[in-house]
Amino acid sequence: MIIGNQDVDPSGDDKTSLLISTKNTPGALLALLQPLADHNISMNKIESRPAPDRKWEYVFFIDIDGHQQADNVKKALLELKQQSSLFKILGSYPKASL
């Protein structure tokens, strides 16, 4: 993982990392992720960790295809933010090439 405090311009082959949390209710995660499907965005990774200050709630680290400046990603992120109790864009950056 590379951490920086500067925004990176879109390269055309990017991913965006997010930190998101939602209430612990039936279907909450499904509803939270629906905007990704609605805007044709692939999710590459999802990891859950217990929320440190809320019993039985979790935070999710999510990687998606696309840059936060792309129109479809912007729209999906706005919808994700509206459904989240915690929402943070960790950054957009070029995908690693192997």
Short mmCIF file of C-alpha atoms in Angstrom, two decimals:
data_model
loop_
_atom_site.label_atom_id
_atom_site.label_comp_id
_atom_site.label_asym_id
_atom_site.label_seq_id
_atom_site.Cartn_x
_atom_site.Cartn_y
_atom_site.Cartn_z
CA MET A 1 0.00 0.00 0.00
CA ILE A 2 1.23 3.48 -0.87
CA ILE A 3 -0.10 6.40 1.11
CA GLY A 4 0.11 10.01 0.00
CA ASN A 5 -1.68 13.28 0.55
CA GLN A 6 -1.92 14.38 -3.07
CA ASP A 7 -4.66 13.53 -5.53
CA VAL A 8 -3.58 11.50 -8.54
CA ASP A 9 -4.96 12.31 -11.99
CA PRO A 10 -6.88 9.55 -13.81
CA SER A 11 -4.63 7.21 -15.80
CA GLY A 12 -7.41 5.37 -17.63
CA ASP A 13 -6.77 2.18 -15.64
CA ASP A 14 -7.42 3.11 -12.01
CA LYS A 15 -8.94 1.85 -8.83
CA THR A 16 -10.43 3.65 -5.85
CA SER A 17 -10.19 2.59 -2.21
CA LEU A 18 -13.01 3.33 0.24
CA LEU A 19 -13.74 3.01 3.94
CA ILE A 20 -17.47 2.55 4.59
CA SER A 21 -19.74 1.54 7.43
CA THR A 22 -23.47 0.97 7.66
CA LYS A 23 -25.97 0.04 10.34
CA ASN A 24 -26.23 -3.63 11.30
CA THR A 25 -29.65 -4.37 9.82
CA PRO A 26 -30.84 -7.13 7.46
CA GLY A 27 -29.89 -6.30 3.87
CA ALA A 28 -27.80 -3.26 4.82
CA LEU A 29 -24.66 -4.42 3.01
CA LEU A 30 -26.63 -5.41 -0.09
CA ALA A 31 -28.30 -1.99 -0.19
CA LEU A 32 -24.98 -0.28 0.41
CA LEU A 33 -23.29 -2.03 -2.54
CA GLN A 34 -26.22 -1.71 -4.98
CA PRO A 35 -24.98 1.63 -6.44
CA LEU A 36 -21.86 -0.15 -7.69
CA ALA A 37 -23.97 -2.56 -9.75
CA ASP A 38 -26.31 0.24 -10.84
CA HIS A 39 -23.36 2.19 -12.29
CA ASN A 40 -21.54 -0.84 -13.76
CA ILE A 41 -18.58 -0.66 -11.36
CA SER A 42 -16.65 -3.79 -10.39
CA MET A 43 -15.63 -4.33 -6.79
CA ASN A 44 -12.16 -5.90 -6.55
CA LYS A 45 -11.91 -6.32 -2.81
CA ILE A 46 -13.97 -6.09 0.36
CA GLU A 47 -12.61 -6.63 3.86
CA SER A 48 -14.55 -6.19 7.08
CA ARG A 49 -13.25 -5.21 10.49
CA PRO A 50 -15.19 -4.69 13.72
CA ALA A 51 -16.00 -1.03 14.32
CA PRO A 52 -13.93 0.00 17.33
CA ASP A 53 -16.63 2.10 18.94
CA ARG A 54 -19.88 0.35 17.92
CA LYS A 55 -20.80 -3.10 19.12
CA TRP A 56 -21.83 -5.56 16.36
CA GLU A 57 -21.09 -3.06 13.58
CA TYR A 58 -18.34 -3.33 11.00
CA VAL A 59 -16.29 -1.07 8.76
CA PHE A 60 -15.57 -2.21 5.22
CA PHE A 61 -12.45 -1.54 3.19
CA ILE A 62 -13.50 -1.69 -0.46
CA ASP A 63 -11.54 -1.39 -3.72
CA ILE A 64 -13.47 -0.61 -6.91
CA ASP A 65 -12.50 -0.19 -10.55
CA GLY A 66 -12.36 3.39 -11.79
CA HIS A 67 -11.21 6.82 -10.65
CA GLN A 68 -13.21 9.02 -8.30
CA GLN A 69 -13.29 11.71 -11.02
CA ALA A 70 -15.03 9.43 -13.56
CA ASP A 71 -18.71 10.28 -14.00
CA ASN A 72 -20.09 6.82 -13.19
CA VAL A 73 -17.84 6.51 -10.12
CA LYS A 74 -18.83 10.00 -8.91
CA LYS A 75 -22.51 9.08 -9.11
CA ALA A 76 -22.00 5.76 -7.31
CA LEU A 77 -19.89 7.38 -4.58
CA LEU A 78 -22.57 10.00 -3.95
CA GLU A 79 -25.17 7.25 -3.51
CA LEU A 80 -22.83 5.23 -1.28
CA LYS A 81 -22.22 8.28 0.90
CA GLN A 82 -25.97 8.83 1.33
CA GLN A 83 -26.44 5.24 2.56
CA SER A 84 -23.38 5.08 4.84
CA SER A 85 -22.97 5.90 8.49
CA LEU A 86 -19.24 6.35 7.74
CA PHE A 87 -17.84 7.15 4.29
CA LYS A 88 -14.28 8.03 3.35
CA ILE A 89 -12.52 7.93 0.00
CA LEU A 90 -9.01 6.71 0.76
CA GLY A 91 -7.85 7.56 -2.75
CA SER A 92 -7.82 6.81 -6.46
CA TYR A 93 -4.66 5.61 -8.11
CA PRO A 94 -3.41 3.63 -11.12
CA LYS A 95 -3.75 -0.14 -10.89
CA ALA A 96 -0.49 -1.97 -10.33
CA SER A 97 0.84 -3.69 -13.42
CA LEU A 98 2.62 -6.99 -12.95
#
